[in-house]
Amino acid sequence: MEKLKQFFEPFKFAIKDGDSKTKLSLVVMGAGSFLRKQYVRGFTYLLIQIGFIAYMITSGLSQIAGLRTLGTVEQGQVFDEARGIYVYTQGDNSMLFLLFGVMAVLLFIAFVGVYRLSVKNAVENQQLCESKQPLISFKQDCHDLMDGKFHITVLSLPTVLVTIFTILPLIFMIFIAFTNYDINHQPPGNLFTWVGLNNFRDLVASNGIISGTFYSLLLWTLIWAFFATFLNYVLGMLVAMLINHKQIKLKKLWRTLLVVTIAVPQFVSLMLMSQLLSDNGALNGLLASWGWISEFQPIKFLTDPNIARITVIVVNVWVGIPYTMLITSGILMNVPQDMYESARIDGASAWVQFRKITLPYMLNVTTPYLITQFVGNINNFNVIFLLTGGGPLTLSYYKAGRTDLLVTWLYKLALTEKNYALASAIGIIIFMIMATLSLVVFRRTLEDGRESTFQ
Amino acid sequence: MKSIKFKQRLTSITGHSFLTVLCTVWLLPIVWLVLQSFRGESTGPTNNIIPRQFTFDNYINLFTDTRLFNFPRWFGNTLFVAVISCVISTMLVLMTSYAFSRLRFSMREKYMKIILVIGMFPGFMSMIAIYHILKMFGLTQTLWALILVYSGGAAMGYYISKGFFDTIPKAIDESAMIDGATKSQIFWKITLPMSKPIVIYTILTSFMAPWVDFVFASIIMRDSYNNFTMAIGLYEMLKRENIGTYFTQFCAGAVVVAIPITILFIFMQKYYVSGVTGGSVKG
């Protein structure tokens, strides 16, 4: 409420106490600037206004209106009486309607911001004039952009890029979740339209095959994220402790050997693993040649549902341990050594020392890292997609396999099934899960003032 | 005394032998990959770990035989995309994190929260929309499209370098300001030179990300064969219809992809660790 009041403050002032120049700037943007000889600033505002009005009249308004229906004209044949033949007509393209509509709304919001800024400038100028102070010159403006307002200079390009390549597409996809954009409603041939919460109902509450798949995959995703995170964390830490141990020589060599495995790109090492572990792959071949298994009954590392689930977790340990080792070994050296000293004097065993000193210390320092890892593992696309491809497939799931995570299911639904609506709905649900979890990190790192402890 | 020494001896031996086993298990797949890349006999994946004949043919064919897989071209594409997006992303990330760490402006905290929240959506959820935006710019299936996708959202990964900038004492900025330096001069002449580890970390990660990315590249390029990156190309080689003939070439290609990154990584390890621990994990 307070913020809303603040937003309208310049307008209130301009209407109530503004002089003619300020009042004019309510209608003609920048008037309060160029009438007071701030030419560059004033005419920039004016140009923006002219451009915006031209855009709204030619396309913007109809684009915003198009959001309501997402197109009405189907592509089809129309009888052309003049020529006496059937002609194909270009129908409406629902997707472009949605995309341009969202863009027009974003532009409109941006314009309102600029409009407010121009009025605010005019008000400031009037106040400066009344108190007989000099106005800000163009040169001063430029200097400000390098100094007092340096954040504008530095952040404008990132903001524009993030808006175009992240925010706009995201808003678009959030809207898609409320439409029926699937294989049967593909523009430009067919239209799609708003269906409200239908996709979410299918996923969460319908008790059909889709929601059955959703709940199974959700459960598996959480199990996977739990093991992938904590197994890597604890094992990686143990390895780091071993390498840090006084008795171990050649510390650097051991670290480097392990680090080599993370340096190899994941898509290479994972595709390689999928070859090694396949039914007629090298590992089964090796085991058979040693006579440990029969050649005709290979271990189904990637094709038996339960073994495959264990395999992906184990392979993820292989991928992840060097990384955790690298991160934790630095922190381990910071554990106050005198605590171990006194623990030893009291006769505590190595295990007790680990449980009572090392683990609590590490957990305290690395909780944010752990939660980020957990959240990251929920979205860990690579390991699953490149290793098993989500397989083994099953008929009891809707277009998914036994090792599919929600995020790889999303990928399959969007890219191979073209069921964008359902995929977007899943994306939103993943987001809600992650946002809830991240709130915990967020509280810890941003909101308790920890940020400024170093300054 | 003797028993303590014996106990230490025992720890040392078990420790070293455990590490040896561990490193063997960890390196075995990689060694296998390298060995296969030199394998002379050219049938699909076989059981013998050590090849019967050694040859350089796989590497030579990879770069000369472009009938089915134009690897040299994909190599060039990947290098081009990685270098350009590395330059752009590094600039964007450092600028953004500097602003959030050092400058105080009204929308700062809200802005940081918005970015944090947006970052939680699965990245490729919005790929269909991005595809059509690129189409609007007339860039679909080009290398520039890839560059824009990689560096467009780069600023969102500001956390780690912001954490680093936070640790540089503010007093330094303040004394520079008393001497009449502008914020821009402070950024270029003081903060950046003092932040070597994080600058190197940022360059390293923003080069590695496009170099090894598979998902975005495959979605954007689809079937635009000449604009493939190495990752998609290698994935093609492992498809069921190609794997029999091209498995050893795939291994050679994988080694080619991995070597630069491995070398960079081993040398930059120090900066990598100080980047991650200095930036994200705070006690």
XYZ file of C-alpha atoms in Angstrom:
738
model
C 0.000 0.000 0.000
C 2.821 2.322 1.006
C 4.638 1.446 -2.225
C 1.574 2.151 -4.344
C 1.268 5.558 -2.730
C 4.925 6.196 -3.440
C 4.407 5.203 -7.058
C 1.716 7.819 -7.597
C 3.517 10.533 -5.636
C 4.986 12.358 -8.709
C 1.636 12.303 -10.500
C -0.147 13.726 -7.452
C 2.351 16.517 -7.175
C 2.224 17.344 -10.877
C -1.575 17.584 -10.889
C -1.888 19.534 -7.668
C 1.149 21.803 -7.524
C 2.687 21.542 -10.977
C 3.288 24.640 -13.081
C 2.345 24.703 -16.762
C 5.537 22.969 -17.921
C 5.149 20.171 -15.405
C 1.462 19.768 -16.202
C 2.255 19.594 -19.903
C 4.689 16.771 -19.259
C 1.757 14.684 -18.042
C 0.555 14.689 -21.652
C 3.738 15.252 -23.644
C 6.525 13.237 -22.169
C 9.757 15.139 -21.603
C 8.061 18.559 -21.795
C 9.280 19.364 -18.308
C 12.803 18.694 -19.511
C 13.168 20.235 -22.961
C 11.166 23.348 -22.073
C 13.775 23.854 -19.379
C 16.618 23.361 -21.868
C 17.528 19.761 -21.003
C 17.328 18.923 -24.690
C 18.869 15.444 -24.845
C 16.862 14.111 -21.965
C 13.631 15.787 -23.014
C 13.676 14.672 -26.619
C 14.634 11.139 -25.656
C 11.444 10.950 -23.594
C 9.435 12.450 -26.434
C 10.835 9.968 -28.911
C 9.996 7.080 -26.638
C 6.441 8.351 -26.332
C 5.978 8.766 -30.075
C 7.459 5.369 -30.741
C 5.275 3.708 -28.150
C 2.061 5.299 -29.423
C 2.904 4.339 -32.980
C 3.589 0.767 -31.895
C 0.375 0.514 -29.885
C -1.775 1.786 -32.754
C -0.201 -0.363 -35.443
C 0.099 -3.641 -33.566
C 0.305 -3.440 -29.802
C -3.364 -3.031 -28.996
C -4.495 -5.857 -31.225
C -1.735 -8.033 -29.789
C -2.932 -7.457 -26.249
C -6.517 -8.117 -27.333
C -5.359 -11.341 -28.992
C -4.299 -12.722 -25.621
C -7.941 -13.287 -24.704
C -8.749 -15.706 -27.512
C -5.329 -16.809 -28.794
C -6.644 -16.642 -32.324
C -9.990 -17.524 -33.835
C -9.366 -18.170 -37.515
C -8.499 -21.780 -38.273
C -6.296 -22.512 -41.222
C -8.520 -23.881 -43.925
C -9.987 -23.716 -47.375
C -12.159 -20.886 -48.513
C -14.048 -20.780 -51.764
C -12.785 -17.864 -53.830
C -15.822 -16.884 -55.923
C -13.974 -14.525 -58.222
C -11.603 -17.201 -59.358
C -13.934 -20.113 -58.746
C -11.424 -22.199 -56.805
C -10.699 -23.203 -53.199
C -7.829 -21.244 -51.661
C -5.872 -22.079 -48.540
C -6.102 -19.341 -45.950
C -3.449 -18.690 -43.398
C -5.077 -19.219 -40.008
C -4.199 -17.523 -36.776
C -1.085 -18.790 -35.043
C -1.990 -19.187 -31.381
C 1.613 -19.380 -30.320
C 2.602 -16.114 -31.937
C -0.544 -14.539 -30.499
C 0.610 -15.550 -27.056
C 4.238 -14.571 -27.586
C 3.493 -11.142 -29.060
C 0.752 -10.567 -26.509
C 3.139 -11.192 -23.633
C 5.705 -8.952 -25.299
C 3.189 -6.153 -25.747
C 2.197 -6.366 -22.094
C 5.854 -6.253 -21.007
C 6.475 -3.239 -23.253
C 3.414 -1.564 -21.801
C 4.686 -2.070 -18.258
C 8.121 -0.758 -19.254
C 6.474 2.270 -20.832
C 4.513 3.051 -17.663
C 7.827 3.016 -15.812
C 9.421 5.455 -18.253
C 6.328 7.658 -18.178
C 6.480 7.902 -14.399
C 10.180 8.688 -14.600
C 9.560 11.548 -17.016
C 6.910 13.051 -14.747
C 9.199 12.625 -11.765
C 11.973 14.421 -13.664
C 9.657 17.280 -14.508
C 8.631 17.619 -10.868
C 12.242 17.610 -9.741
C 13.155 20.208 -12.327
C 10.325 22.447 -11.185
C 11.451 22.152 -7.580
C 15.054 22.925 -8.535
C 13.933 26.009 -10.488
C 11.808 27.246 -7.623
C 14.709 27.021 -5.213
C 16.937 28.742 -7.805
C 19.323 25.797 -8.172
C 20.927 24.819 -11.493
C 19.374 21.910 -13.403
C 21.354 18.777 -14.120
C 23.187 19.191 -17.415
C 23.716 16.471 -20.002
C 27.387 16.360 -19.094
C 26.492 15.850 -15.452
C 24.123 13.034 -16.525
C 26.950 11.272 -18.332
C 29.260 11.636 -15.387
C 26.560 10.279 -13.068
C 26.261 7.154 -15.200
C 29.932 6.452 -14.522
C 29.696 7.230 -10.830
C 26.594 7.757 -8.710
C 24.335 5.912 -11.121
C 26.930 3.390 -12.237
C 24.494 0.575 -11.430
C 22.305 1.678 -14.342
C 25.241 1.512 -16.765
C 26.384 -1.830 -15.473
C 23.041 -3.552 -15.111
C 21.151 -2.400 -18.195
C 22.675 -4.840 -20.695
C 22.381 -7.883 -18.395
C 18.812 -6.860 -17.617
C 17.816 -6.559 -21.261
C 19.375 -9.929 -22.112
C 17.883 -11.697 -19.116
C 14.487 -10.221 -19.966
C 14.597 -11.372 -23.575
C 16.160 -14.785 -23.067
C 14.882 -15.791 -19.661
C 11.966 -13.794 -18.330
C 9.923 -13.406 -21.522
C 10.230 -17.107 -22.477
C 9.429 -18.085 -18.923
C 6.263 -16.005 -18.746
C 5.301 -17.465 -22.107
C 5.788 -21.000 -20.827
C 3.935 -20.320 -17.598
C 0.964 -19.258 -19.707
C 1.334 -22.340 -21.886
C 0.654 -24.451 -18.788
C -2.892 -23.103 -18.801
C -3.591 -23.928 -22.442
C -4.135 -27.137 -24.381
C -0.997 -26.801 -26.522
C -0.328 -30.470 -27.322
C 0.160 -32.695 -30.342
C -3.471 -32.192 -31.426
C -3.335 -28.433 -31.102
C -0.210 -27.491 -33.039
C -0.057 -24.057 -34.606
C -0.056 -22.965 -37.350
C -2.337 -25.800 -38.485
C -4.521 -25.828 -35.396
C -5.349 -23.353 -32.691
C -4.879 -23.880 -29.016
C -6.766 -22.086 -26.315
C -7.055 -21.481 -22.588
C -8.119 -24.474 -20.513
C -7.536 -23.128 -17.019
C -6.189 -25.600 -14.493
C -6.920 -28.746 -16.526
C -3.258 -29.706 -16.942
C -2.592 -29.403 -13.250
C -5.692 -31.447 -12.487
C -4.460 -34.166 -14.865
C -1.137 -34.221 -13.086
C -2.141 -33.997 -9.475
C -5.720 -35.083 -8.994
C -7.101 -37.123 -11.866
C -5.994 -40.593 -10.676
C -5.363 -41.499 -14.299
C -2.130 -42.740 -15.803
C -0.697 -39.224 -15.966
C -1.055 -38.503 -12.291
C 0.087 -42.029 -11.475
C 3.254 -41.347 -13.442
C 3.615 -37.970 -11.826
C 3.526 -39.285 -8.267
C 5.854 -42.211 -9.011
C 8.370 -39.935 -10.702
C 8.089 -37.342 -7.954
C 8.876 -39.995 -5.358
C 11.812 -41.304 -7.386
C 13.078 -37.767 -8.012
C 13.149 -37.071 -4.287
C 14.794 -40.408 -3.466
C 17.346 -39.789 -6.173
C 18.079 -36.238 -5.043
C 18.476 -37.410 -1.445
C 20.940 -40.187 -2.233
C 22.765 -38.255 -4.928
C 23.349 -35.389 -2.524
C 24.121 -37.040 0.798
C 25.960 -40.097 -0.449
C 28.282 -37.850 -2.447
C 28.667 -35.480 0.437
C 29.566 -38.022 3.088
C 31.729 -40.226 0.874
C 33.489 -37.243 -0.682
C 34.203 -35.855 2.742
C 35.617 -39.195 3.926
C 37.933 -39.327 0.924
C 39.033 -35.752 1.576
C 39.731 -36.609 5.219
C 41.756 -39.625 4.194
C 43.867 -37.583 1.786
C 44.336 -34.880 4.428
C 45.462 -37.458 6.979
C 48.963 -36.926 8.369
C 50.174 -40.373 7.348
C 49.234 -40.013 3.685
C 51.991 -38.972 1.326
C 51.708 -37.539 -2.202
C 48.526 -35.629 -1.297
C 48.673 -33.587 -4.456
C 48.943 -36.641 -6.699
C 45.839 -38.297 -5.224
C 43.823 -35.116 -5.569
C 44.905 -34.573 -9.157
C 44.130 -38.163 -10.148
C 40.596 -37.781 -8.855
C 40.169 -34.317 -10.308
C 41.005 -35.587 -13.791
C 37.656 -37.392 -13.769
C 35.644 -34.193 -13.219
C 37.628 -32.394 -15.847
C 36.364 -34.827 -18.477
C 33.082 -33.335 -19.733
C 30.030 -35.027 -18.263
C 28.480 -35.819 -21.593
C 31.604 -37.752 -22.529
C 32.022 -39.663 -19.291
C 28.322 -40.436 -19.010
C 27.917 -41.643 -22.586
C 31.001 -43.729 -22.004
C 29.507 -45.197 -18.832
C 26.327 -46.070 -20.672
C 28.475 -48.030 -23.151
C 30.499 -49.712 -20.423
C 27.403 -50.764 -18.536
C 25.133 -51.822 -21.382
C 23.950 -55.457 -21.557
C 26.680 -56.427 -24.015
C 29.085 -53.751 -22.839
C 32.622 -54.039 -21.607
C 31.861 -54.590 -17.947
C 29.528 -57.520 -18.550
C 32.041 -58.901 -21.026
C 34.781 -58.664 -18.463
C 32.716 -60.326 -15.748
C 31.790 -63.118 -18.174
C 35.393 -63.698 -19.220
C 36.339 -64.042 -15.560
C 33.537 -66.561 -15.258
C 31.677 -64.602 -12.586
C 28.488 -64.435 -14.644
C 27.161 -66.410 -17.556
C 27.651 -64.828 -20.930
C 23.969 -65.217 -21.717
C 22.722 -63.656 -18.511
C 24.451 -60.305 -18.280
C 23.778 -58.082 -15.297
C 21.108 -55.666 -16.492
C 22.750 -52.530 -15.166
C 20.620 -50.231 -17.265
C 17.652 -52.371 -18.288
C 16.297 -53.803 -15.056
C 14.167 -51.179 -13.251
C 15.638 -51.612 -9.788
C 19.237 -52.251 -10.823
C 19.097 -49.277 -13.179
C 17.976 -47.014 -10.345
C 20.867 -48.210 -8.213
C 23.248 -47.860 -11.162
C 22.431 -44.198 -11.768
C 22.998 -43.417 -8.099
C 26.312 -45.294 -8.081
C 27.490 -43.669 -11.311
C 26.533 -40.320 -9.854
C 28.785 -41.107 -6.906
C 31.548 -41.728 -9.413
C 30.810 -38.388 -11.060
C 30.381 -36.446 -7.845
C 32.921 -37.633 -5.296
C 35.965 -35.878 -6.781
C 33.979 -32.667 -6.772
C 32.904 -32.922 -3.123
C 36.412 -34.016 -2.246
C 37.778 -30.857 -3.825
C 35.302 -28.564 -2.096
C 35.437 -30.147 1.350
C 39.184 -30.625 1.626
C 39.707 -26.871 1.805
C 37.104 -26.452 4.514
C 38.356 -29.462 6.468
C 41.697 -27.783 6.989
C 39.921 -24.938 8.744
C 38.439 -27.109 11.502
C 40.071 -25.883 14.724
C 42.790 -28.435 15.421
C 42.820 -27.958 19.191
C 39.371 -29.545 19.361
C 40.811 -32.782 18.027
C 43.737 -32.426 20.419
C 41.552 -32.293 23.493
C 39.276 -35.004 22.128
C 42.268 -37.282 21.754
C 43.385 -36.580 25.297
C 39.914 -37.539 26.498
C 40.380 -40.773 24.583
C 37.762 -40.263 21.861
C 38.013 -42.693 18.967
C 38.358 -41.545 15.364
C 34.695 -42.313 14.749
C 33.538 -40.276 17.733
C 35.788 -37.406 16.622
C 34.223 -37.513 13.173
C 30.693 -37.618 14.530
C 31.105 -35.024 17.261
C 33.560 -32.564 15.729
C 34.066 -32.868 11.987
C 30.499 -33.552 10.866
C 28.793 -30.805 12.901
C 31.433 -28.303 11.825
C 31.114 -29.257 8.164
C 27.328 -29.276 8.261
C 27.321 -25.858 9.812
C 29.563 -24.413 7.132
C 28.130 -26.202 4.128
C 24.363 -26.225 4.655
C 23.782 -23.688 1.857
C 25.980 -25.754 -0.440
C 24.095 -28.939 0.489
C 20.706 -27.442 -0.204
C 21.875 -25.983 -3.495
C 23.188 -29.427 -4.403
C 19.900 -31.066 -3.432
C 17.934 -28.585 -5.505
C 20.418 -29.033 -8.348
C 19.997 -32.801 -8.221
C 16.223 -32.532 -8.561
C 17.032 -30.882 -11.886
C 19.996 -33.113 -12.709
C 19.209 -33.748 -16.324
C 22.568 -34.966 -17.601
C 23.146 -38.036 -15.473
C 19.771 -39.575 -16.247
C 19.417 -38.500 -19.855
C 22.882 -39.483 -21.016
C 23.162 -42.631 -18.917
C 19.827 -44.415 -19.205
C 17.778 -42.014 -21.293
C 15.140 -42.509 -18.598
C 14.839 -46.176 -19.451
C 13.891 -48.942 -18.962
C 10.571 -47.955 -20.484
C 7.371 -49.196 -18.979
C 3.754 -49.267 -20.044
C 2.521 -48.353 -16.598
C 3.989 -44.859 -17.009
C 2.773 -42.173 -19.370
C 5.642 -41.608 -21.853
C 8.314 -42.167 -19.210
C 10.766 -44.790 -18.039
C 11.667 -46.137 -14.627
C 14.649 -43.867 -14.054
C 13.098 -40.715 -15.482
C 13.169 -37.708 -13.177
C 10.403 -35.129 -13.411
C 12.790 -32.946 -15.360
C 13.641 -35.568 -17.987
C 9.954 -36.409 -18.272
C 9.376 -32.712 -18.958
C 12.025 -32.855 -21.668
C 10.477 -35.924 -23.301
C 6.958 -34.493 -23.180
C 8.089 -31.237 -24.742
C 10.635 -32.381 -27.272
C 9.382 -35.750 -28.458
C 5.687 -35.738 -27.546
C 5.160 -32.044 -28.286
C 2.846 -31.898 -25.290
C 4.044 -28.455 -24.304
C 1.102 -27.709 -22.034
C 1.724 -30.679 -19.757
C 5.483 -30.110 -19.840
C 5.040 -26.526 -18.702
C 2.735 -27.576 -15.905
C 5.405 -30.003 -14.691
C 7.993 -27.222 -14.897
C 5.847 -25.042 -12.668
C 5.428 -27.830 -10.130
C 9.193 -28.493 -10.089
C 9.656 -24.797 -9.544
C 7.306 -24.799 -6.575
C 9.157 -27.679 -4.953
C 12.513 -26.018 -5.495
C 11.354 -22.604 -4.386
C 10.069 -24.040 -1.105
C 13.379 -25.766 -0.467
C 15.443 -22.762 -1.473
C 13.594 -20.485 0.885
C 15.607 -22.183 3.606
C 18.931 -21.245 1.985
C 17.640 -17.861 1.166
C 16.791 -17.089 4.786
C 20.256 -18.123 5.853
C 22.358 -16.382 3.265
C 20.513 -13.208 2.394
C 18.139 -12.219 5.112
C 20.070 -12.517 8.340
C 22.521 -9.840 7.324
C 25.336 -12.325 6.793
C 26.043 -10.641 3.488
C 27.646 -7.666 5.146
C 29.809 -9.447 7.698
C 32.825 -9.085 5.449
C 32.509 -5.409 4.807
C 56.226 -46.825 21.702
C 56.654 -49.680 19.346
C 52.945 -50.391 19.134
C 52.145 -46.769 18.243
C 54.648 -46.859 15.445
C 53.202 -50.149 14.256
C 49.712 -48.679 14.344
C 50.828 -45.639 12.300
C 52.492 -47.940 9.834
C 49.279 -49.918 9.490
C 47.161 -46.778 8.937
C 49.594 -45.576 6.347
C 49.555 -48.855 4.430
C 45.776 -49.321 4.496
C 45.293 -45.654 3.646
C 47.577 -45.750 0.658
C 46.255 -49.033 -0.655
C 42.672 -47.793 -0.295
C 43.519 -44.644 -2.234
C 45.214 -46.702 -4.920
C 42.126 -48.860 -5.371
C 39.897 -45.804 -5.347
C 41.912 -43.942 -7.955
C 42.090 -47.054 -10.122
C 38.315 -47.430 -10.093
C 37.891 -43.741 -10.809
C 40.424 -43.627 -13.631
C 39.623 -46.955 -15.248
C 36.781 -45.696 -17.469
C 38.939 -42.796 -18.615
C 41.910 -45.044 -19.346
C 39.567 -47.375 -21.206
C 38.332 -44.428 -23.285
C 41.853 -43.378 -24.201
C 42.863 -46.957 -25.046
C 39.805 -47.432 -27.262
C 40.633 -44.230 -29.119
C 43.870 -45.878 -30.260
C 42.264 -49.214 -31.088
C 43.165 -50.656 -34.474
C 40.512 -53.368 -34.870
C 37.371 -51.666 -36.003
C 34.326 -53.513 -34.739
C 31.890 -52.211 -32.154
C 32.558 -52.227 -28.429
C 34.466 -55.377 -27.518
C 35.380 -57.073 -24.313
C 39.133 -56.925 -24.402
C 40.202 -53.889 -22.453
C 43.573 -53.518 -24.086
C 43.324 -53.220 -27.878
C 45.125 -55.817 -30.005
C 46.515 -53.210 -32.393
C 47.339 -49.586 -31.696
C 46.818 -46.906 -34.334
C 46.407 -43.174 -34.824
C 43.875 -43.759 -37.606
C 40.905 -42.885 -35.433
C 42.242 -39.393 -34.842
C 43.326 -38.971 -38.448
C 39.961 -40.118 -39.783
C 38.151 -37.931 -37.308
C 39.741 -34.836 -38.796
C 40.018 -35.875 -42.441
C 37.070 -38.116 -43.241
C 34.170 -35.668 -43.319
C 31.725 -37.674 -45.418
C 29.359 -38.593 -42.612
C 30.663 -36.637 -39.635
C 32.227 -33.250 -40.263
C 34.218 -33.181 -37.040
C 36.764 -30.467 -37.949
C 33.934 -28.107 -38.695
C 32.152 -28.975 -35.441
C 35.391 -28.421 -33.589
C 35.653 -24.939 -35.115
C 32.004 -24.216 -34.301
C 32.449 -25.224 -30.692
C 35.610 -23.169 -30.313
C 33.946 -20.117 -31.868
C 30.830 -20.371 -29.717
C 32.795 -21.084 -26.545
C 35.261 -18.222 -26.977
C 32.672 -15.573 -27.857
C 30.185 -16.571 -25.195
C 33.015 -16.813 -22.690
C 33.977 -13.189 -23.341
C 30.381 -11.932 -23.187
C 29.346 -13.977 -20.160
C 32.442 -13.090 -18.181
C 31.757 -9.395 -18.697
C 28.084 -9.752 -17.810
C 28.702 -11.832 -14.712
C 31.434 -9.586 -13.339
C 29.444 -6.411 -14.012
C 26.297 -7.781 -12.414
C 28.022 -9.150 -9.359
C 29.974 -5.944 -8.882
C 26.766 -3.940 -8.960
C 25.057 -6.206 -6.447
C 28.045 -6.375 -4.155
C 29.313 -2.814 -4.196
C 26.665 -0.391 -5.384
C 23.651 0.505 -3.318
C 20.471 1.373 -5.184
C 16.791 1.213 -4.394
C 15.814 -1.987 -6.259
C 18.913 -3.954 -5.310
C 17.553 -6.581 -2.950
C 14.330 -7.048 -4.869
C 16.337 -7.493 -8.048
C 18.542 -10.153 -6.476
C 15.512 -12.032 -5.194
C 13.825 -11.965 -8.595
C 16.904 -13.470 -10.233
C 17.141 -16.134 -7.555
C 13.511 -17.117 -8.073
C 13.724 -17.163 -11.875
C 16.792 -19.368 -11.672
C 14.698 -22.081 -10.072
C 12.668 -22.870 -13.165
C 14.139 -25.714 -15.204
C 16.191 -24.007 -17.902
C 14.948 -25.781 -20.976
C 11.311 -25.364 -20.007
C 11.435 -22.121 -21.965
C 13.325 -23.438 -24.968
C 10.308 -23.457 -27.268
C 9.727 -19.782 -26.616
C 13.410 -18.970 -27.034
C 13.360 -20.803 -30.335
C 10.616 -18.517 -31.620
C 12.264 -15.376 -30.278
C 15.434 -16.345 -32.131
C 13.309 -16.899 -35.204
C 12.053 -13.333 -34.888
C 15.651 -12.112 -34.971
C 16.277 -14.415 -37.932
C 18.866 -16.378 -36.009
C 17.379 -19.845 -35.735
C 19.851 -22.712 -35.965
C 22.884 -20.452 -36.203
C 25.955 -20.269 -34.039
C 24.993 -16.759 -32.935
C 21.751 -18.173 -31.589
C 23.756 -20.519 -29.398
C 25.984 -17.681 -28.231
C 22.957 -15.594 -27.290
C 21.403 -18.465 -25.390
C 24.583 -19.192 -23.437
C 25.418 -15.608 -22.585
C 21.874 -14.206 -22.426
C 21.185 -15.623 -19.015
C 24.788 -15.552 -17.816
C 24.225 -12.638 -15.473
C 21.976 -14.870 -13.382
C 25.014 -16.804 -12.175
C 26.324 -13.833 -10.256
C 26.277 -15.403 -6.769
C 29.778 -16.767 -6.591
C 31.654 -13.711 -7.783
C 29.399 -11.477 -5.721
C 30.376 -13.498 -2.679
C 34.000 -12.890 -3.583
C 33.584 -9.146 -4.131
C 31.854 -8.970 -0.750
C 35.086 -10.037 0.904
C 37.128 -7.122 -0.494
C 37.256 -4.473 2.242
C 35.073 -1.467 1.579
C 37.720 0.825 3.035
C 39.737 0.462 -0.165
C 36.837 1.808 -2.237
C 36.284 4.609 0.201
C 39.862 5.819 0.147
C 39.793 5.753 -3.664
C 36.608 7.795 -3.613
C 38.262 10.395 -1.378
C 40.993 10.611 -4.005
C 38.280 11.446 -6.539
C 37.840 8.123 -8.344
C 34.450 7.410 -9.889
C 32.615 4.132 -9.304
C 33.527 3.061 -12.824
C 37.222 3.706 -12.220
C 37.062 1.797 -8.937
C 35.593 -1.199 -10.740
C 38.152 -1.284 -13.548
C 41.278 -0.165 -11.730
C 40.863 -1.495 -8.210
C 38.276 -4.234 -7.832
C 39.057 -6.224 -10.972
C 42.836 -6.341 -10.543
C 42.322 -7.429 -6.929
C 40.016 -10.250 -7.908
C 42.255 -12.433 -10.026
C 40.994 -15.765 -8.627
C 37.357 -14.980 -9.270
C 38.005 -13.487 -12.709
C 39.853 -16.632 -13.722
C 37.148 -18.794 -12.166
C 34.480 -16.935 -14.130
C 36.406 -17.190 -17.391
C 37.008 -20.887 -16.795
C 33.394 -21.749 -16.036
C 31.997 -19.601 -18.828
C 34.290 -21.279 -21.316
C 33.567 -24.768 -20.045
C 29.792 -24.426 -20.041
C 29.371 -23.966 -23.836
C 32.263 -26.310 -24.576
C 30.574 -29.244 -22.866
C 26.900 -28.375 -23.234
C 24.736 -30.935 -24.901
C 21.105 -30.119 -24.113
C 20.745 -26.557 -25.384
C 22.908 -27.166 -28.411
C 20.819 -30.136 -29.491
C 17.518 -28.322 -28.995
C 18.601 -25.236 -30.925
C 20.491 -26.880 -33.771
C 18.022 -29.727 -34.338
C 19.135 -31.055 -37.740
C 21.307 -28.158 -38.876
C 24.207 -30.488 -39.496
C 26.891 -27.947 -40.383
C 26.277 -25.967 -37.221
C 26.575 -28.874 -34.827
C 28.871 -28.601 -31.852
C 31.182 -31.440 -30.881
C 28.802 -32.624 -28.168
C 25.900 -33.223 -30.563
C 28.219 -34.701 -33.144
C 29.605 -37.214 -30.696
C 26.104 -38.089 -29.552
C 25.225 -38.837 -33.192
C 28.191 -41.185 -33.443
C 26.855 -43.266 -30.590
C 23.437 -43.778 -32.160
C 22.558 -47.397 -32.722
C 23.123 -47.291 -36.480
C 26.578 -45.689 -36.193
C 28.070 -47.121 -33.060
C 29.340 -50.314 -34.709
C 31.541 -48.430 -37.142
C 32.254 -45.247 -35.306
C 32.783 -46.249 -31.689
C 36.552 -45.869 -31.790
C 36.233 -42.540 -33.580
C 33.809 -41.441 -30.901
C 36.462 -42.256 -28.318
C 39.032 -40.243 -30.229
C 36.605 -37.310 -30.452
C 35.846 -37.545 -26.756
C 39.555 -37.352 -25.987
C 39.832 -34.284 -28.223
C 36.988 -32.612 -26.310
C 38.332 -33.569 -22.926
C 42.011 -32.696 -23.267
C 41.813 -28.879 -23.312
C 39.352 -28.861 -20.429
C 41.420 -31.307 -18.426
C 44.590 -29.283 -18.851
C 42.827 -26.023 -18.027
C 41.202 -27.606 -15.041
C 44.310 -29.102 -13.540
C 46.180 -25.824 -13.793
C 43.263 -23.725 -12.576
C 42.183 -26.070 -9.770
C 43.394 -23.637 -7.147
C 41.243 -20.828 -8.525
C 38.313 -23.152 -8.979
C 38.309 -24.166 -5.338
C 38.839 -20.648 -4.057
C 36.003 -19.569 -6.340
C 33.514 -22.064 -5.003
C 34.515 -21.919 -1.364
C 35.196 -18.206 -1.311
C 31.966 -17.324 -3.008
C 29.199 -19.668 -2.102
C 30.059 -21.345 1.147
C 30.312 -19.047 4.089
C 30.686 -19.949 7.732
